[in-house]
Amino acid sequence: MTGLRLSNIGKSYGETRVLANIDLDIAAGEFVAVLGPSGCGKTTLLRLIAGFDKPDEGTITLGDRQVAGGKVMVPPEARGIGIVFQSYALWPHMSVAENVGYALKVARLPRTERETRVARALDMVNLTPFATRRPADLSGGQRQRVALARCLAAGSDLVLLDEPLANLDVHLRAAMEEEFHRFHRESGATLVYITHDQSEAMALADRIAVMDKGRLLQCASPRDLYREPADATVAGFIGGGLVLPVDDLRPLGHGIATADLLGRRLRLRCHAGETARSLAMASTHPADIHIAAPDETGIPARVIARTYRGGSWSYELRPEADPTLKLPMSLPDTATPPEPGALLELAFRDLWAIPLADASRSHGAPPSSFPSPHLTEQFQCA
Amino acid sequence: MTLTLHSKGAPRAPLFRLSAETIVLALLALLILSVSVAPMLRLAQAALFDDGGLAVERLARLFARPQTTAAIWNTIQIALASTLVSLLVGTVFAVIVVQTDLPGKSALVFAFVLPLMIPPQVTAMAWIQAFSPSSPVLGALGLSMEAGTRHPLYSKAGIILLLGIYNAPLVYLAMQASLRRIPLDLAEAARAAGAGPVRVLLTVILPLARGGMVAAASLAFVSAIGNFGIQAMLGIPARVPTLITQIYQQINGLGPSALPNMAALSMVLTALTVAGVLLAARAGERNDTRVDLGSRALVLSPGRGGPVILALLWGYLVLSLLLPLSALLQSSLVPAYGLPLTAETVTLKNYAAALFRQVSLRDAFLTSLWLTLVTVGFLMLASVFLGYFLTWRRGPLVRLLHFGSEAAYTLPGITLGVAMILLFLRPLPGIGVSLYGTPWIILAAYVAGFLALALRPVLSGYAQIDRTLEEAAQVAGAGFLRRMRDVIWPLIAPTAIAAGVIVFMTAINEIQTSILLISSGTRTIGPMIIFLEEGGASTLAAAVGCLMIFGILLLMLLSVALSRFLPKGVLPWQF
């Protein structure tokens, strides 16, 4: 079993800084997704872990062996990891069984053991009948499974998956997600799964590391990521989240705070160590906005537009207190939905106070330098 | 294979890793630097410096000589004029092949490109024999000239015409690639605007292809400057000195004492070549590069003009290919030059002599064969490795190696020959033996001169290999050489073999580098044509030339059979 530790990784190509200060600790057997838009540096991160590139700063440790950093640079062939490439990278001149057994051949395992392990790996991905075929004769999903079997047979403790579903049809994806779960269960390997698709990451990973512009913004379980984003970027990225400015944030203890939002005093969830401040950011999701109950004092907002979505109506609203804001809302199917122009009273089912350092950064202020223990804790989770 | 070297004092940390990859790169660097870069530097040094420093006086005397200025002027004139001929013929051909739907285009292309593969000295000999007063073909057609008339090709115009025709396929190849890249919708928009086929061609297609035309002109120009076979076969008897024939004759006549001055003339040749290449590069930069929208081209139907165009095309091919080659074939089948080919005169004794009886020819052929085979094997290996580095491990050193190999290929072979003599005339340090006069100097010249020729197709092969295939093997634990053997080689092999065939075809009949480097002990077959023709053994020379052409044809057909395994654009004669 091999865990993976990245400490303070930095990488530049010429003038372009592609990775900066990446700290990530992945436990043995964990399934971590690295999520971010294209160009965020996630592929560079994978290439550094695999050993195709050398980090400019920081160290990479596999298990208890340092493989990169300082004067150490273990080449990919000596790292003992498995990769499922986006293009699958199946050798076209070898049969399926030869592809799966190549690492074992390189390692000079005896023929009988090789054959047993290849047969077992092919059996696990249900490809036994295809052992003698060439990759060209297989479908996309089958090629994907050959790539998985290749990692299974090699017995890699750490497997990197580089957008493995990007080249597959939508209807195959659900089936392959199940395949990855099974692969994770049966191999017990540590999985690092690179993707730009958050629903994929949510469905598969124990934890998700969110990256943007070469930085690791947050690494947390899917639910924590959704409910307690560490900064405004994560909040806006995950689940179509909304980031709203609030005034006069006051923690009440036990992870609860109050703040002024659009002219109303509201309750928010917050970090245990949250501090009182006059300006803050709160995050919520469209699903958490609803029409206030008759006994509640809601936030007045006017309907700008509505669209029938089949089974529900989606609304665009403008709060009276701040006409520059637009709030989305979904209402159940009804014959008499509120008309555009109507004034509604809104309420929030859930609000989260975005922690300080990053909330201030998103206001354009320079990153604060004072220690914020809860943040460090969040970045180096597990 | 990782050798870890420990420094004496601190055995803990490896000082550096000497991986197989580093060793291979170091060997490639050593090879290219010593056979390509070092000779060039030595050439420049010998040309510009004497023992006493900068050789101002010697160079001033050299360039004051009338024969030097005549050679330079003739070279420029001939190269420019022949480039115009090539451009005209090649462009017309390219437009017709790419832009029309005439039948039998594959055969047309094959016949048009074939002469490019025939050694220029053989082409020159074929033309000389076809259009001489005692021409076997003209005679048969009742067109023979009066005996005693001066041969029309032994003139500056003859050289220009022949070089122009010889290099036309180069223009065709560059132009057809450029024409195919023109987006179809631009031509279609012009048609929709009411322009007829000819107007579309003149106002849209050709202006858009002008970048390709400049590149083609540069290719033809550089090739014309460096074409020894035609310039020597026609220019020496015609007393039209050019740079290339000057260098050959002076070194042949005066020996090593002529080397510094001839190195200087080689530098002039080099400067002209570089000027041609730079011109094309500059034009390429300013070219409007458009996205390739697929390989469809506008097809203009020539309609009723079709048969006329076809007749003209095939007529050109008959005149430029069939006529000379049939003259060559006829000469090779008669016992003495000038005899008509009849049932009584036909004989195979020239072929028997060429193949079996003439010891010098047989030896020359065997020398050429082993030199070529060693070159081919060596270059296939070197180009696969260098191609790997160029594609996936680019760095300053790799770029320098690429430049060195391209330079050695682009410069006229005679320049390389002079450079090789200069570098290897002196005994090698350590061994105390000079390579000059041995076959090894020829081998070194072939390796230097043809590396880029092998590298080009291999690079286009690499461009079509998915990098992750190699990375997957790396992750599976395979080291550099293992990956090369198990993954890279099986994927690049068809292209590397095609590259080998191309090098074989070029090296087996190579003339201008060899002609300077051969000695009485080691001759190659390429220059033998000139020696035989000079010695009056025209029929034997014709037989040798025919055998060369048969060999080339055989190899071309073989490579076409191989073509379905090849990526597009590897074989120039593949339509």
Coordinates of N, CA, C and O in Angstrom, one line a residue, chain A residues 139-194:
Chain A
S139 N -14.0 -1.9 -28.6 CA -14.7 -0.7 -28.5 C -14.0 0.2 -27.5 O -13.1 -0.2 -26.8
G140 N -14.5 1.4 -27.4 CA -13.9 2.4 -26.5 C -13.9 1.9 -25.0 O -12.9 2.0 -24.3
G141 N -15.1 1.4 -24.6 CA -15.2 0.9 -23.2 C -14.3 -0.3 -23.0 O -13.7 -0.4 -21.9
Q142 N -14.2 -1.1 -24.0 CA -13.3 -2.3 -23.8 C -11.8 -1.9 -23.7 O -11.1 -2.4 -22.9
R143 N -11.4 -0.9 -24.5 CA -10.1 -0.4 -24.4 C -9.8 0.2 -23.1 O -8.7 -0.1 -22.5
Q144 N -10.8 0.9 -22.5 CA -10.6 1.5 -21.2 C -10.4 0.4 -20.2 O -9.5 0.5 -19.3
R145 N -11.1 -0.8 -20.3 CA -11.0 -1.8 -19.4 C -9.6 -2.6 -19.5 O -9.0 -3.0 -18.6
V146 N -9.1 -2.6 -20.8 CA -7.8 -3.1 -21.0 C -6.7 -2.3 -20.2 O -5.9 -2.8 -19.5
A147 N -6.9 -1.0 -20.3 CA -6.0 -0.1 -19.6 C -6.1 -0.3 -18.1 O -5.0 -0.3 -17.4
L148 N -7.3 -0.6 -17.6 CA -7.4 -0.9 -16.2 C -6.7 -2.2 -15.8 O -6.0 -2.3 -14.8
A149 N -7.0 -3.2 -16.7 CA -6.4 -4.5 -16.5 C -4.9 -4.4 -16.4 O -4.2 -5.2 -15.7
R150 N -4.3 -3.5 -17.2 CA -2.9 -3.4 -17.3 C -2.4 -2.9 -15.9 O -1.4 -3.4 -15.5
C151 N -3.1 -2.0 -15.3 CA -2.7 -1.6 -13.9 C -2.9 -2.7 -12.9 O -2.1 -2.9 -12.0
L152 N -4.0 -3.4 -13.1 CA -4.3 -4.5 -12.1 C -3.2 -5.6 -12.2 O -2.7 -6.0 -11.2
A153 N -2.9 -6.0 -13.4 CA -1.9 -7.1 -13.6 C -0.5 -6.6 -13.0 O 0.2 -7.4 -12.4
A154 N -0.2 -5.3 -13.3 CA 1.1 -4.9 -12.8 C 1.1 -4.8 -11.3 O 2.2 -4.6 -10.7
G155 N -0.1 -4.8 -10.7 CA -0.1 -4.7 -9.2 C 0.3 -3.4 -8.7 O 0.8 -3.3 -7.6
S156 N 0.1 -2.3 -9.5 CA 0.5 -1.0 -9.1 C -0.3 -0.6 -7.8 O -1.5 -0.7 -7.7
D157 N 0.4 -0.1 -6.8 CA -0.2 0.4 -5.6 C -0.8 1.8 -5.8 O -1.7 2.2 -5.0
L158 N -0.2 2.5 -6.7 CA -0.7 3.9 -7.0 C -1.1 3.9 -8.5 O -0.3 3.7 -9.3
V159 N -2.3 4.3 -8.7 CA -2.8 4.4 -10.1 C -3.3 5.8 -10.4 O -4.1 6.3 -9.7
L160 N -2.7 6.4 -11.5 CA -3.1 7.7 -11.9 C -4.1 7.6 -13.1 O -3.8 6.8 -14.0
L161 N -5.2 8.3 -13.0 CA -6.2 8.2 -14.1 C -6.3 9.6 -14.7 O -6.7 10.5 -14.0
D162 N -6.0 9.7 -16.0 CA -6.0 11.0 -16.6 C -7.2 11.2 -17.5 O -7.3 10.7 -18.6
E163 N -8.2 11.9 -16.9 CA -9.5 12.1 -17.6 C -9.9 10.8 -18.4 O -10.2 10.9 -19.6
P164 N -10.1 9.7 -17.7 CA -10.3 8.5 -18.4 C -11.6 8.4 -19.1 O -11.8 7.6 -20.0
L165 N -12.6 9.2 -18.7 CA -13.9 9.1 -19.3 C -14.1 10.1 -20.5 O -15.2 10.1 -21.1
A166 N -13.1 11.0 -20.7 CA -13.3 12.1 -21.6 C -13.6 11.6 -23.0 O -14.3 12.3 -23.8
N167 N -13.0 10.4 -23.4 CA -13.2 10.0 -24.8 C -14.4 9.0 -24.9 O -14.5 8.3 -26.0
L168 N -15.2 8.8 -23.9 CA -16.2 7.8 -24.0 C -17.6 8.5 -24.2 O -17.9 9.6 -23.8
D169 N -18.5 7.7 -24.8 CA -19.9 8.2 -25.0 C -20.5 8.3 -23.6 O -20.2 7.6 -22.7
V170 N -21.5 9.3 -23.6 CA -22.2 9.5 -22.3 C -22.8 8.3 -21.7 O -22.6 8.0 -20.5
H171 N -23.4 7.4 -22.5 CA -24.1 6.3 -21.9 C -23.1 5.2 -21.4 O -23.5 4.4 -20.6
L172 N -21.8 5.3 -21.8 CA -20.9 4.4 -21.2 C -20.3 4.8 -19.9 O -19.7 4.0 -19.2
R173 N -20.4 6.1 -19.6 CA -19.7 6.7 -18.5 C -20.2 6.1 -17.2 O -19.4 5.7 -16.3
A174 N -21.6 6.0 -17.0 CA -22.1 5.4 -15.8 C -21.5 4.0 -15.5 O -21.1 3.7 -14.4
A175 N -21.5 3.2 -16.6 CA -21.0 1.9 -16.4 C -19.5 1.9 -16.0 O -19.1 1.1 -15.2
M176 N -18.8 2.8 -16.6 CA -17.3 2.9 -16.3 C -17.1 3.4 -14.9 O -16.2 2.9 -14.2
E177 N -18.0 4.3 -14.4 CA -17.8 4.7 -13.1 C -17.9 3.6 -12.1 O -17.1 3.4 -11.2
E178 N -18.9 2.7 -12.4 CA -19.1 1.5 -11.5 C -17.8 0.6 -11.6 O -17.3 0.1 -10.6
E179 N -17.2 0.6 -12.9 CA -16.0 -0.2 -13.1 C -14.8 0.4 -12.3 O -14.0 -0.4 -11.7
F180 N -14.7 1.7 -12.2 CA -13.7 2.3 -11.4 C -13.8 2.0 -9.9 O -12.9 1.7 -9.2
H181 N -15.1 2.0 -9.4 CA -15.4 1.7 -8.0 C -14.9 0.3 -7.7 O -14.2 0.0 -6.7
R182 N -15.2 -0.6 -8.6 CA -14.9 -2.0 -8.5 C -13.3 -2.2 -8.5 O -12.8 -2.9 -7.7
F183 N -12.7 -1.5 -9.4 CA -11.3 -1.5 -9.5 C -10.6 -1.1 -8.2 O -9.7 -1.7 -7.7
H184 N -11.2 0.0 -7.7 CA -10.6 0.5 -6.4 C -10.8 -0.5 -5.3 O -9.9 -0.7 -4.5
R185 N -12.0 -1.1 -5.2 CA -12.3 -2.0 -4.2 C -11.3 -3.2 -4.3 O -10.7 -3.7 -3.3
E186 N -11.2 -3.8 -5.5 CA -10.5 -5.0 -5.6 C -9.0 -4.9 -5.7 O -8.3 -5.8 -5.2
S187 N -8.5 -3.8 -6.2 CA -7.1 -3.6 -6.2 C -6.6 -3.1 -4.9 O -5.4 -3.3 -4.5
G188 N -7.4 -2.3 -4.2 CA -6.9 -1.7 -2.9 C -5.9 -0.6 -3.2 O -5.3 -0.1 -2.3
A189 N -5.7 -0.2 -4.4 CA -4.7 0.7 -4.8 C -5.1 2.2 -4.4 O -6.3 2.5 -4.3
T190 N -4.1 3.0 -4.3 CA -4.4 4.4 -4.1 C -4.7 5.0 -5.5 O -3.9 4.7 -6.5
L191 N -5.8 5.7 -5.7 CA -6.2 6.2 -7.0 C -6.1 7.8 -7.0 O -6.7 8.4 -6.1
V192 N -5.5 8.3 -8.0 CA -5.5 9.7 -8.2 C -6.2 9.9 -9.6 O -5.7 9.5 -10.6
Y193 N -7.3 10.6 -9.6 CA -8.2 10.7 -10.7 C -8.3 12.1 -11.2 O -8.9 13.0 -10.5
I194 N -7.7 12.4 -12.4 CA -7.7 13.7 -12.9 C -9.0 14.0 -13.7 O -9.3 13.1 -14.6

